[in-house]
GROMACS .gro file of C-alpha atoms in nm:
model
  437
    1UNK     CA    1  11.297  10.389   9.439
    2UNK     CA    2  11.243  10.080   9.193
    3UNK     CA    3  11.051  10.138   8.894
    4UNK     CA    4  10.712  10.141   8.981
    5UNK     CA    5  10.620   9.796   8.718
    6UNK     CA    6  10.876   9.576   8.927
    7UNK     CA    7  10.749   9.772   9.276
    8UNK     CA    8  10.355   9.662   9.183
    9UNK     CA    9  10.418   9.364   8.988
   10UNK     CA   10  10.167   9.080   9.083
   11UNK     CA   11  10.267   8.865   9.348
   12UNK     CA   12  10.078   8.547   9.288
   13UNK     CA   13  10.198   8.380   9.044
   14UNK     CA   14  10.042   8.139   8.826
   15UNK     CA   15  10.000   7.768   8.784
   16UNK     CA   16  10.217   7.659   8.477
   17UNK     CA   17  10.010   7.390   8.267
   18UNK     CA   18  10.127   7.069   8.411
   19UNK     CA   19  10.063   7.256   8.776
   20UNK     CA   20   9.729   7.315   8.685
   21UNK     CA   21   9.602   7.000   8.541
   22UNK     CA   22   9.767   6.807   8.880
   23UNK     CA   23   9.586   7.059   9.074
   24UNK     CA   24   9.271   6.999   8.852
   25UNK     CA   25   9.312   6.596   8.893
   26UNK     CA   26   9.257   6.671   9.255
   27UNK     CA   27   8.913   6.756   9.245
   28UNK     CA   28   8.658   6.490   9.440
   29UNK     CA   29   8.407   6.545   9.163
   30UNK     CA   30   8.115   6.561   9.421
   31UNK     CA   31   7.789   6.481   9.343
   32UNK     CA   32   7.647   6.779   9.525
   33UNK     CA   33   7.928   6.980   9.525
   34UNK     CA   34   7.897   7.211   9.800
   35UNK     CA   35   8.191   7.513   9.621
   36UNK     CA   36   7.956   7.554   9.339
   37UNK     CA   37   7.689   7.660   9.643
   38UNK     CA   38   7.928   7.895   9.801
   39UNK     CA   39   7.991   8.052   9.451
   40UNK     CA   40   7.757   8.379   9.433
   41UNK     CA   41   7.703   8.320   9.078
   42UNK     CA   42   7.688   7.944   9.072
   43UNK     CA   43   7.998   7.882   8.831
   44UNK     CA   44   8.013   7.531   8.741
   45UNK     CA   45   8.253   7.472   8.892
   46UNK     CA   46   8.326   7.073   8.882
   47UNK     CA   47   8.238   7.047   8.543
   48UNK     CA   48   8.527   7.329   8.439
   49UNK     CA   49   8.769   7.127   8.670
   50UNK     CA   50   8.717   6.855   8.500
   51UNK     CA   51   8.770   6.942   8.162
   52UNK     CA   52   9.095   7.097   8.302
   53UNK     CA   53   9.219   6.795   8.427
   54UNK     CA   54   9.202   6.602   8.068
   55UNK     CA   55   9.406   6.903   7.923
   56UNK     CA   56   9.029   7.046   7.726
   57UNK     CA   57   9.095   7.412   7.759
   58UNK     CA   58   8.830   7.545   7.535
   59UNK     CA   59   8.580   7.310   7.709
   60UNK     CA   60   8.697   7.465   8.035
   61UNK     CA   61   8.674   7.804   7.915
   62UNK     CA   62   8.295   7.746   7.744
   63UNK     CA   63   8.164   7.635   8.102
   64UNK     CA   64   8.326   7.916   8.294
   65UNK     CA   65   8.171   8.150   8.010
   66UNK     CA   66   7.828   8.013   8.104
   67UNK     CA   67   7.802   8.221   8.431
   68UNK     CA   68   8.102   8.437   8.466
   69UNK     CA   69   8.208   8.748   8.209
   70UNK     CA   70   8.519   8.818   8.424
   71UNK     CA   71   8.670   8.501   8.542
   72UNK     CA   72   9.035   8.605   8.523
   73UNK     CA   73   8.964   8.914   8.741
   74UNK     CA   74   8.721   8.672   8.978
   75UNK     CA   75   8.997   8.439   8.995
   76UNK     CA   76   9.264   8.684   9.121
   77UNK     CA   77   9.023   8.944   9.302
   78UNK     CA   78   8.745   8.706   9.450
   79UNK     CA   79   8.721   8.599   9.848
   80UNK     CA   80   8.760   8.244   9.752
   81UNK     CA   81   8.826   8.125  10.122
   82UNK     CA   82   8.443   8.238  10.202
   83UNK     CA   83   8.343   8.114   9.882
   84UNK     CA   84   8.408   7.842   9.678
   85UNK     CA   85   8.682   7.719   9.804
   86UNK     CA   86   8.608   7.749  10.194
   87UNK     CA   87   8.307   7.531  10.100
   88UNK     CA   88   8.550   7.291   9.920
   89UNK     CA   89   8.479   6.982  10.131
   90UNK     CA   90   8.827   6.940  10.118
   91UNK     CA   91   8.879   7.277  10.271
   92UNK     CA   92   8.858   7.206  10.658
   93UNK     CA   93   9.176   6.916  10.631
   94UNK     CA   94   9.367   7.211  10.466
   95UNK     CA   95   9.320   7.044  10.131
   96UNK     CA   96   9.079   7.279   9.919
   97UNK     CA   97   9.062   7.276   9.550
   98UNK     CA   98   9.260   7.597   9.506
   99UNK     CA   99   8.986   7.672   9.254
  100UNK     CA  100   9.022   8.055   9.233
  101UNK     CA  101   9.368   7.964   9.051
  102UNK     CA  102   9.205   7.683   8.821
  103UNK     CA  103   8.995   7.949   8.715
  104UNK     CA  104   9.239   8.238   8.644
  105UNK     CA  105   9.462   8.000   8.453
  106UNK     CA  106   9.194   7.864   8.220
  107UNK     CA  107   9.103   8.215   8.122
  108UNK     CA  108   9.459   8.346   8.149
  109UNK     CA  109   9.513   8.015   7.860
  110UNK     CA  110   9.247   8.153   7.686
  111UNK     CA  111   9.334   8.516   7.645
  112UNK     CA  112   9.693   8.404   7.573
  113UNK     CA  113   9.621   8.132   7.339
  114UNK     CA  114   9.313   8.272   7.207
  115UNK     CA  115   9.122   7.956   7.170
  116UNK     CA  116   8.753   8.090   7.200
  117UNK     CA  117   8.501   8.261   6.997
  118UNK     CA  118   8.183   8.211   7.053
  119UNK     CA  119   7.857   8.204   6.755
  120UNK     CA  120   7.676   8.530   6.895
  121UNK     CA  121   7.309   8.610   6.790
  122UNK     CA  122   7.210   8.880   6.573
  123UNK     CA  123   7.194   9.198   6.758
  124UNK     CA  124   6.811   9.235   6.706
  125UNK     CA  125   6.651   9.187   7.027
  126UNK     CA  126   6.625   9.572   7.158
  127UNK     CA  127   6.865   9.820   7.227
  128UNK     CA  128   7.004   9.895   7.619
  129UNK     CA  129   7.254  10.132   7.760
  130UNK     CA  130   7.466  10.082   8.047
  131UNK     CA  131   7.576  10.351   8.253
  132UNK     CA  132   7.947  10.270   8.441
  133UNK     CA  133   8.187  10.020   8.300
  134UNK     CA  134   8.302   9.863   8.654
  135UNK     CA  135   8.179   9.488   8.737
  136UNK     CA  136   7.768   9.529   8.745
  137UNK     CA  137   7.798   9.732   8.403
  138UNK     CA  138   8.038   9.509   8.247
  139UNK     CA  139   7.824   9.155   8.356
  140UNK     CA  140   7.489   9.323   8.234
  141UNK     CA  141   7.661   9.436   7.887
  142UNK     CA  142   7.811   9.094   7.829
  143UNK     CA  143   7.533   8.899   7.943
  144UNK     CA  144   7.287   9.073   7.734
  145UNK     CA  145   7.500   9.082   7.406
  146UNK     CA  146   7.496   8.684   7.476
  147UNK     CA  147   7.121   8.711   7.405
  148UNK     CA  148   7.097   8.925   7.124
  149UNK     CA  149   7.059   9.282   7.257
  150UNK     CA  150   7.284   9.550   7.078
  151UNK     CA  151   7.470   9.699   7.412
  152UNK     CA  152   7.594  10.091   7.433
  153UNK     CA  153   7.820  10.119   7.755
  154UNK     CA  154   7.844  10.480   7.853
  155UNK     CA  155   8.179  10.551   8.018
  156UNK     CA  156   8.311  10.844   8.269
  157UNK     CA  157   8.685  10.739   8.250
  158UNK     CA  158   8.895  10.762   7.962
  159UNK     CA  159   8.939  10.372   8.003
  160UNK     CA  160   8.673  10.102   8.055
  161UNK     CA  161   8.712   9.880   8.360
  162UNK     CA  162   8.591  10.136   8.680
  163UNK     CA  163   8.736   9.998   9.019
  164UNK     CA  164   8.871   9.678   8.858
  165UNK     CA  165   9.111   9.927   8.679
  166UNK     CA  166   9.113  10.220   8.890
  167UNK     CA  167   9.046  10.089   9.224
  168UNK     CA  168   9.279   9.738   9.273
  169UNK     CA  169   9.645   9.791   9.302
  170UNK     CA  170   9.853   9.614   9.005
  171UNK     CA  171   9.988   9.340   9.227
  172UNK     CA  172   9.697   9.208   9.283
  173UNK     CA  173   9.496   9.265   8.957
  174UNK     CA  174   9.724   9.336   8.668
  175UNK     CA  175   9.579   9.621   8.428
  176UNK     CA  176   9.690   9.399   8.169
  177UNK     CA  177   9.444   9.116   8.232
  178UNK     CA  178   9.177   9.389   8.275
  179UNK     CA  179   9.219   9.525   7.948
  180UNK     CA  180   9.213   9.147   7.816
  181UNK     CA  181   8.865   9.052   8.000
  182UNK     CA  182   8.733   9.411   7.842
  183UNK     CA  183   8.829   9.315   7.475
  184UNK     CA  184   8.638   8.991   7.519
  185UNK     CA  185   8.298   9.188   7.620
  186UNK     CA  186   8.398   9.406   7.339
  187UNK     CA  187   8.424   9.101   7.081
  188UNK     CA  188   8.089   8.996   7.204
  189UNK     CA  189   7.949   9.356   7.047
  190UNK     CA  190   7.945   9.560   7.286
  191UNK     CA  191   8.039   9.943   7.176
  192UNK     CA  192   8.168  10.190   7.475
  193UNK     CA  193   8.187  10.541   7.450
  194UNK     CA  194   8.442  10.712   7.693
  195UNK     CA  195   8.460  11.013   7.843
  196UNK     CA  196   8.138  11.077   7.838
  197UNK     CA  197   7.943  11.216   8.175
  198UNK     CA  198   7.604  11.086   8.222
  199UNK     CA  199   7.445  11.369   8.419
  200UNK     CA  200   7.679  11.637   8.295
  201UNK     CA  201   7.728  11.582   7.931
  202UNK     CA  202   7.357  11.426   7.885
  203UNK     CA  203   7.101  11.267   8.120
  204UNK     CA  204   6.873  10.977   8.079
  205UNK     CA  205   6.634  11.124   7.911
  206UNK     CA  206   6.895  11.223   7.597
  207UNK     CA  207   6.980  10.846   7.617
  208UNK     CA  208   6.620  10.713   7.591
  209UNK     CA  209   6.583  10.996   7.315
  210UNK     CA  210   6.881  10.790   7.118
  211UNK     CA  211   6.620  10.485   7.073
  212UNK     CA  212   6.756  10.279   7.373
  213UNK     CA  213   6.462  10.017   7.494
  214UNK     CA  214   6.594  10.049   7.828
  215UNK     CA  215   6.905  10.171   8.050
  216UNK     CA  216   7.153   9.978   8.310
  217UNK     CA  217   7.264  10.208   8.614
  218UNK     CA  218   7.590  10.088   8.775
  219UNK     CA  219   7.730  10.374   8.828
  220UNK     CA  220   7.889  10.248   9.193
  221UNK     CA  221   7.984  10.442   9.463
  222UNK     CA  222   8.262  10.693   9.356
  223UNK     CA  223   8.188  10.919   9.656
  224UNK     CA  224   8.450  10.821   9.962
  225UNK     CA  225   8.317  10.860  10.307
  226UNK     CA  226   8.497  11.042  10.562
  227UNK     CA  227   8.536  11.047  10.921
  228UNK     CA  228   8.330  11.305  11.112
  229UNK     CA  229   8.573  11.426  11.359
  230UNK     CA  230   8.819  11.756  11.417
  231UNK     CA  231   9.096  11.764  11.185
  232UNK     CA  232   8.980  11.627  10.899
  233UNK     CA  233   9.020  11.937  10.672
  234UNK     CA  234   9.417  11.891  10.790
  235UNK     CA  235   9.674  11.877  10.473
  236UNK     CA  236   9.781  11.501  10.489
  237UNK     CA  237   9.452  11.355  10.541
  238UNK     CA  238   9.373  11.174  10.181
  239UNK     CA  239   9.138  10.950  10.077
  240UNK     CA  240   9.278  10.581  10.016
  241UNK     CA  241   9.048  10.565   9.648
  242UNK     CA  242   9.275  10.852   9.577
  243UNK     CA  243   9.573  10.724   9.674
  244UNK     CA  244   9.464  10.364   9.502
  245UNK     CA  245   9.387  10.576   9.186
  246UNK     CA  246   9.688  10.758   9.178
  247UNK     CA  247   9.911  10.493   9.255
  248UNK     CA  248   9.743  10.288   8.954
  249UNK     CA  249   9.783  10.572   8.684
  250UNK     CA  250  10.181  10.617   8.778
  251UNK     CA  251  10.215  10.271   8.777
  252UNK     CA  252  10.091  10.289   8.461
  253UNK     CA  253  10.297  10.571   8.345
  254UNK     CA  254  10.016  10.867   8.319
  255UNK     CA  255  10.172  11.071   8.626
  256UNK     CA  256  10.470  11.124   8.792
  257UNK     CA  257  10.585  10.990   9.101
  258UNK     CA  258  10.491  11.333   9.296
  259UNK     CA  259  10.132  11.281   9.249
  260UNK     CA  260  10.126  10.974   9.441
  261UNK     CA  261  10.002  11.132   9.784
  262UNK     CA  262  10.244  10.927  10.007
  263UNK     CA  263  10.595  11.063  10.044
  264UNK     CA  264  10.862  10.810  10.093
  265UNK     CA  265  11.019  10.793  10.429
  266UNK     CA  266  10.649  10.876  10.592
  267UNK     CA  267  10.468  10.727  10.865
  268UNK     CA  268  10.138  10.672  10.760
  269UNK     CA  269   9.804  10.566  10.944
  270UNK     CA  270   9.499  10.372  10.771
  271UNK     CA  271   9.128  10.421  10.907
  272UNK     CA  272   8.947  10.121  10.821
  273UNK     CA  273   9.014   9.779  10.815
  274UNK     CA  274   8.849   9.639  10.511
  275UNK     CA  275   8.986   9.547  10.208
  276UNK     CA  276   9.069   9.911  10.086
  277UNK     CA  277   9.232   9.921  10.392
  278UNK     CA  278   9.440   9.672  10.312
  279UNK     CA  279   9.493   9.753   9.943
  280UNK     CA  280   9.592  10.133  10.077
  281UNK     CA  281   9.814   9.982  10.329
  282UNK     CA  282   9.997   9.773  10.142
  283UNK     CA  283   9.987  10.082   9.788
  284UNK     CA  284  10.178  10.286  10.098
  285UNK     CA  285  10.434   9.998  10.205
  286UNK     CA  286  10.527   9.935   9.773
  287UNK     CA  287  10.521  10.377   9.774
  288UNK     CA  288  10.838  10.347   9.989
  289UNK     CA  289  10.629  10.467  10.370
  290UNK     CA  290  10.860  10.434  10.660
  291UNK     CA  291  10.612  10.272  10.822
  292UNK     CA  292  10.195  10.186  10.775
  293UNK     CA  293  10.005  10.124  11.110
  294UNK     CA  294   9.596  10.061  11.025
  295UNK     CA  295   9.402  10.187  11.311
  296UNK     CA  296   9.052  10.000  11.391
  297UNK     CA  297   8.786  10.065  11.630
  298UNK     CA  298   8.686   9.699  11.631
  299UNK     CA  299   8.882   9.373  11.710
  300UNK     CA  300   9.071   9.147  11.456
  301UNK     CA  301   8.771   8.913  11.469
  302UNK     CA  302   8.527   9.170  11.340
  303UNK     CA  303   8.752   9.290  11.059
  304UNK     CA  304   8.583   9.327  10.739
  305UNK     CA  305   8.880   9.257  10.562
  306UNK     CA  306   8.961   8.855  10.397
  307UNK     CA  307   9.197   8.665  10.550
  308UNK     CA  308   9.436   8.608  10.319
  309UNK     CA  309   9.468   8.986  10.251
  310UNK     CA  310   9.511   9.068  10.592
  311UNK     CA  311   9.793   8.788  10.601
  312UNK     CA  312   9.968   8.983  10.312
  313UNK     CA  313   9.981   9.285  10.466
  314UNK     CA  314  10.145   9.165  10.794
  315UNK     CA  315  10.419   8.996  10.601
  316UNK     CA  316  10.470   9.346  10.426
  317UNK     CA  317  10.522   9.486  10.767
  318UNK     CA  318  10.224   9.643  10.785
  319UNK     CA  319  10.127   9.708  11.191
  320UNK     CA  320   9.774   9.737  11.348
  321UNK     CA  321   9.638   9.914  11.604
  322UNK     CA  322   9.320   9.767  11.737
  323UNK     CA  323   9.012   9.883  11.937
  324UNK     CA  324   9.154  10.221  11.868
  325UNK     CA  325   8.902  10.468  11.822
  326UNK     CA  326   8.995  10.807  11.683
  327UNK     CA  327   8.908  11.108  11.836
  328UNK     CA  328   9.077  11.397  11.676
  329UNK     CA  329   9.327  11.424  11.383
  330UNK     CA  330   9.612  11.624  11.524
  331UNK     CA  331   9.763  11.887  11.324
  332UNK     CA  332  10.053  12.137  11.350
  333UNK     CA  333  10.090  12.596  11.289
  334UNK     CA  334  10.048  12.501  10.906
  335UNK     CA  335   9.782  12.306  10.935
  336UNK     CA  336   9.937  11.976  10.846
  337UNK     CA  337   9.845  11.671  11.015
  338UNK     CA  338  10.100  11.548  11.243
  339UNK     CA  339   9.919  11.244  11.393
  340UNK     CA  340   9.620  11.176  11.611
  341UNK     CA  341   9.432  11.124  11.958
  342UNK     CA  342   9.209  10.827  12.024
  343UNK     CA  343   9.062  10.607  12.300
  344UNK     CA  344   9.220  10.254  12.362
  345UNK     CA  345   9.163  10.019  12.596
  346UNK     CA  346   9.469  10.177  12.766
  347UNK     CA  347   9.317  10.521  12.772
  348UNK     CA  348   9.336  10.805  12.608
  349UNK     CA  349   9.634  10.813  12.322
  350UNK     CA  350   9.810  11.027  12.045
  351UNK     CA  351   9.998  10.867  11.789
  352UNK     CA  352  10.229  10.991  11.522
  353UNK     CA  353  10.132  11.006  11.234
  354UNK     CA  354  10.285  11.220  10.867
  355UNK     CA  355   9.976  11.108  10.644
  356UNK     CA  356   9.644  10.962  10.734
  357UNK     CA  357   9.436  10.750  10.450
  358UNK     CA  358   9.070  10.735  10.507
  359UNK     CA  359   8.925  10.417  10.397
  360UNK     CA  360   8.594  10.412  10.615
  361UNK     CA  361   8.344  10.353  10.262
  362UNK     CA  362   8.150  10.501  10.038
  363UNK     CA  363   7.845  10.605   9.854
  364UNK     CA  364   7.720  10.729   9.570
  365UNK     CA  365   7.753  11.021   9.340
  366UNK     CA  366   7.416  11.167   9.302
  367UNK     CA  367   7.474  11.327   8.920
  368UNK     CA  368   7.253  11.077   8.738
  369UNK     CA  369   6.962  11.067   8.938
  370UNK     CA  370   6.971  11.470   9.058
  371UNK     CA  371   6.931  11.534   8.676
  372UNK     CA  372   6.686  11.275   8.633
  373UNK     CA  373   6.291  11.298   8.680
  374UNK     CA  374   6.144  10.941   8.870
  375UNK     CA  375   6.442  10.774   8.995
  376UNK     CA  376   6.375  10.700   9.354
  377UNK     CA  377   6.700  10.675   9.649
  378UNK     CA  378   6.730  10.624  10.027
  379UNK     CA  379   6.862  10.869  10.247
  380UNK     CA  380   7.183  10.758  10.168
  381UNK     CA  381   7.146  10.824   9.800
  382UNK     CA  382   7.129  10.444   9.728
  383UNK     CA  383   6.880  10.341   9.399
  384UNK     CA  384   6.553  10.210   9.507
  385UNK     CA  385   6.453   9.920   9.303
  386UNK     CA  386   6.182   9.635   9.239
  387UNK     CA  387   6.143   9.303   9.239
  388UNK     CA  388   5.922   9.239   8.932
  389UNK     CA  389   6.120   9.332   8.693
  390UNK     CA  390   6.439   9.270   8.910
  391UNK     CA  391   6.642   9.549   8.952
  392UNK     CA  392   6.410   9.836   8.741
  393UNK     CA  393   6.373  10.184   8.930
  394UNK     CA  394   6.092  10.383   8.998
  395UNK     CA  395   6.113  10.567   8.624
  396UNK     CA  396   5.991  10.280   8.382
  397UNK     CA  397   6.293  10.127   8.167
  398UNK     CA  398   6.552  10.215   8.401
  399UNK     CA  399   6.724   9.992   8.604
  400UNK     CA  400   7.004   9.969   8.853
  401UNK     CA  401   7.232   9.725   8.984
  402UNK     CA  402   7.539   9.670   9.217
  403UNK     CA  403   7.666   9.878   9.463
  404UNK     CA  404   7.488  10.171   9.373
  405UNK     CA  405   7.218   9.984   9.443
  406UNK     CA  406   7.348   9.695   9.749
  407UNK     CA  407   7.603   9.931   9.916
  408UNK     CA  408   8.032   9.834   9.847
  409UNK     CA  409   8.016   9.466   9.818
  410UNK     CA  410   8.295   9.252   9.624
  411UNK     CA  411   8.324   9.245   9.293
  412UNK     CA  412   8.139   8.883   9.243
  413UNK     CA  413   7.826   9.029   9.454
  414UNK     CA  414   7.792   9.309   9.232
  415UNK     CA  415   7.802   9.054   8.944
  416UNK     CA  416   7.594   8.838   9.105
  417UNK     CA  417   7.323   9.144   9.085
  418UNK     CA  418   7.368   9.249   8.804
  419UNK     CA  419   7.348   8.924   8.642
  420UNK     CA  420   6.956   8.895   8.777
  421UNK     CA  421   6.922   9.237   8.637
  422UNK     CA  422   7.025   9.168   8.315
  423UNK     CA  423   6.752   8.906   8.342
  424UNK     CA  424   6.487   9.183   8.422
  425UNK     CA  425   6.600   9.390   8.167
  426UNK     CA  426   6.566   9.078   7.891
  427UNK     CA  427   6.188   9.029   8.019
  428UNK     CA  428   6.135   9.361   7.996
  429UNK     CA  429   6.256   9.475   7.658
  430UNK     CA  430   6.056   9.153   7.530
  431UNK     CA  431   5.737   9.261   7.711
  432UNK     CA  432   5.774   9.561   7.572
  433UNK     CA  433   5.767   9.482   7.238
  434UNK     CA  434   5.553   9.212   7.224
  435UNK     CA  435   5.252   9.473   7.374
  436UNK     CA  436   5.344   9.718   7.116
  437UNK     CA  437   5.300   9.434   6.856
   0.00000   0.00000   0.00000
C-alpha cells in the first residue's frame, strides 16, 4: 500500500499563471452574463475574469471576496457544470469558461502569495455566536466580521472546517487549502473555540448569558441515515461519513491504517448514488478494495450525483448496479455481512458483497435544540425558521441556517443561506439596539 499522501493526493491540478490568464482572455465579457445567474451566490464573476486576464491578482481576489468567503474550496468542491459554468454561453459548443478553475487559482495566488488584507471595521456593532464551523457557520462568521460584528465560532471538532475537512476526501479538497481559507476568516477576527459541545458542555442559554446579541445555528446534519431493511445491524455494514472521516484523519496521520473500515482486497457495495456515494466509492477504490460496485434503486438519469464525479469514478473502475433495489443485507454464522438480495429488473438477485457503505443521507443531531427551550423542528428534526428576520427561529435571537435548516445541499447552497442569514442577523442586532436606545 502507497503512503496514504501520494494515494489521496488531489487529482486536478492547477492552472499555472500563463494557463490561467489565456484561459481568463477567453471570457466573452457578456453584457448580461448568464454564469453569474447560475452562480447561487451571484459571484461576479466577469468582472474577476477580467482582472485575471490583465495579470491584477489582488483586483481579482477583492471581487471574489465581495460574495464568496471560501472561493478556493467553491472552486474545487462546487457543481460548476449546473452552475456557472453550464450557463457559460459558451458551454453548449463545449467551450465554457472553465471558471471554477479561474477561481481556485486566484485564491490559491492569493493564499500563496499573500497579496490581500483587507481595512476591517471596528468590532463594535454587537456580539454573535456561531454554532458549527462547516460552510453556513463559516460564511455567516466571515460575512459578519466584514461588517463590524465581533464573531465567537463555537466548535465540536478539535479542528475548524466541519464536512469541508472531515467530510471531502483529500483528492478532491486538500486539507491544506482548508486550513488556508480558515486562517483568512480568522484574520478577519473571528475567534473559535474547539472542542467545545454546544448542548453537552453548555446550551444556548449559557451562550446568550456570555453577552452574545444573537446566535448562528449551523450545526448540519451529522446524523447518517440508514436503510430500513434486515441485516443492517450485520458487522460490515458502515456508514460512508465514517468511512470519509476515517479515511481523512489517516490520511492525515491521526490513525492508523486499521481504522480505515475497508480492508484491502474487499469487495465492497455503495447504497446511494449521490455525491457521498461517489466520494465513498472512490475513498474505497484509493483504500486498496478489490472491487466497488454502487447499487441504485433509480436509473443513471435520476442520479443525484454531478456528472463529472460520476465520470471519475468510472475511470477508477468503479461498477454500478442500477434499478437495483435492496431487499435484505445477507449475512453469515458470525454475523458478518457477506453480501445482499435485491429486486432487478431481472428478478430477484444476491450479490456478493465483504463490506457495504451506506450513503442514503442524513439529518440532524438533535443536542442543541433538545436542551434548548423555543426552538421549533419538523418531524424530521429540521430548524423551523422565518422570513422576517431571514433565517431567526422560533426563540428570539436565534437563528439557523444551511442544512440543518434546507436538508444536505452542496456546499455553495448552504452558503448561499447562510449568507441571507447573516443579513437577518445584521438587521436584527441593529434593531435591537437602536429600541433599547
Amino acid at each position: 500500500m502507497n503512503k496514504p499522501k501520494a494515494v489521496f493526493r488531489e487529482i486536478n491540478e492547477s492552472y499555472t499563471l500563463q494557463e490561467a490568464i489565456a484561459e481568463a482572455k477567453r471570457c466573452l465579457n457578456c453584457k448580461n452574463p448568464s454564469c453569474k445567474k447560475g452562480c447561487p451566490i451571484e459571484n461576479h464573476i466577469p468582472e474577476f475574469i477580467h482582472e485575471l486576464s490583465k495579470g491584477n491578482m489582488g483586483n481579482a481576489m477583492a471581487i471574489i471576496n465581495e460574495k464568496s468567503n471560501l472561493p478556493a474550496i467553491c472552486g474545487r468542491v462546487c457543481p460548476h457544470e449546473k452552475q456557472c459554468q453550464g450557463h457559460c454561453v459558451l458551454y453548449p459548443k463545449g467551450k465554457g469558461i472553465e471558471i471554477g478553475k479561474l477561481e481556485r487559482f486566484v485564491a490559491d495566488f492569493d493564499a500563496e502569495m499573500k497579496l490581500i488584507r483587507e481595512k476591517l471595521p471596528q468590532k463594535t456593532r454587537g456580539k454573535v455566536a456561531v454554532i458549527g464551523s462547516g460552510p453556513a457557520g463559516l460564511t455567516v462568521a466571515g460575512d459578519l466580521a466584514r461588517q463590524g460584528f465581533n464573531v465567537t465560532i463555537f466548535e465540536s471538532q478539535a479542528e475548524p472546517g466541519g464536512v469541508l475537512m472531515y467530510g471531502i476526501p483529500e483528492y478532491r479538497l486538500p486539507k491544506q487549502v482548508v486550513r488556508q481559507e480558515i486562517e483568512k476568516i480568522e484574520a478577519l477576527g473571528v475567534t473559535f473555540l474547539l472542542n467545545c459541545v454546544v448542548g453537552k458542555q453548555l446550551n444556548i442559554d449559557d451562550i446568550f448569558a456570555q453577552g452574545y446579541d444573537a446566535i448562528f445555528i449551523g450545526s448540519g446534519t451529522a446524523l447518517p441515515k440508514s436503510l430500513d431493511i434486515p441485516g443492517g445491524g450485520l458487522r460490515g455494514v458502515i456508514q460512508a461519513t465514517y468511512l470519509l472521516h476515517m479515511a481523512n484523519i489517516y490520511n492525515e496521520g491521526t490513525v492508523g491504517r486499521d481504522k480505515v473500515p475497508v480492508i484491502e482486497g474487499e469487495h465492497v457495495a455503495v447504497m446511494g448514488c449521490g455525491n457521498v456515494a461517489m466520494d465513498a466509492a472512490r475513498t474505497a477504490v484509493r483504500m486498496g478494495a478489490a472491487s466497488v460496485t454502487i447499487v441504485y434503486r433509480r436509473t443513471e438519469a435520476d442520479m443525484p450525483a454531478i456528472q463529472a464525479e460520476y465520470q471519475a469514478a468510472l475511470q477508477e473502475g468503479v461498477k454500478f448496479l442500477w434499478q437495483t433495489s435492496t431487499t435484505e443485507f445477507l449475512g453469515d454464522e458470525d454475523g458478518k455481512v457477506v453480501g445482499l438480495r435485491a429486486n432487478t429488473p431481472e428478478g430477484v438477485k444476491e450479490y456478493a458483497f465483504d463490506r457495504i457503505c451506506l450513503a442514503v443521507g442524513s439529518r440532524p443531531a438533535s443536542r442543541i435544540v433538545s436542551t434548548t427551550e423555543g426552538i421549533e423542528t419538523d418531524d424530521n428534526g429540521y430548524v423551523l425558521v422565518k422570513e422576517r428576520p431571514f433565517g431567526m427561529t422560533s426563540r428570539k435571537g436565534v437563528f439557523a441556517g444551511g442544512d440543518v435548516v434546507h436538508r444536505p445541499q452542496t456546499v455553495v447552497m448552504a452558503m448561499k443561506a447562510a449568507k441571507s442569514v447573516a443579513v437577518g442577523i445584521a438587521q436584527y442586532v441593529d434593531a435591537v439596539k437602536l429600541l433599547s436606545e
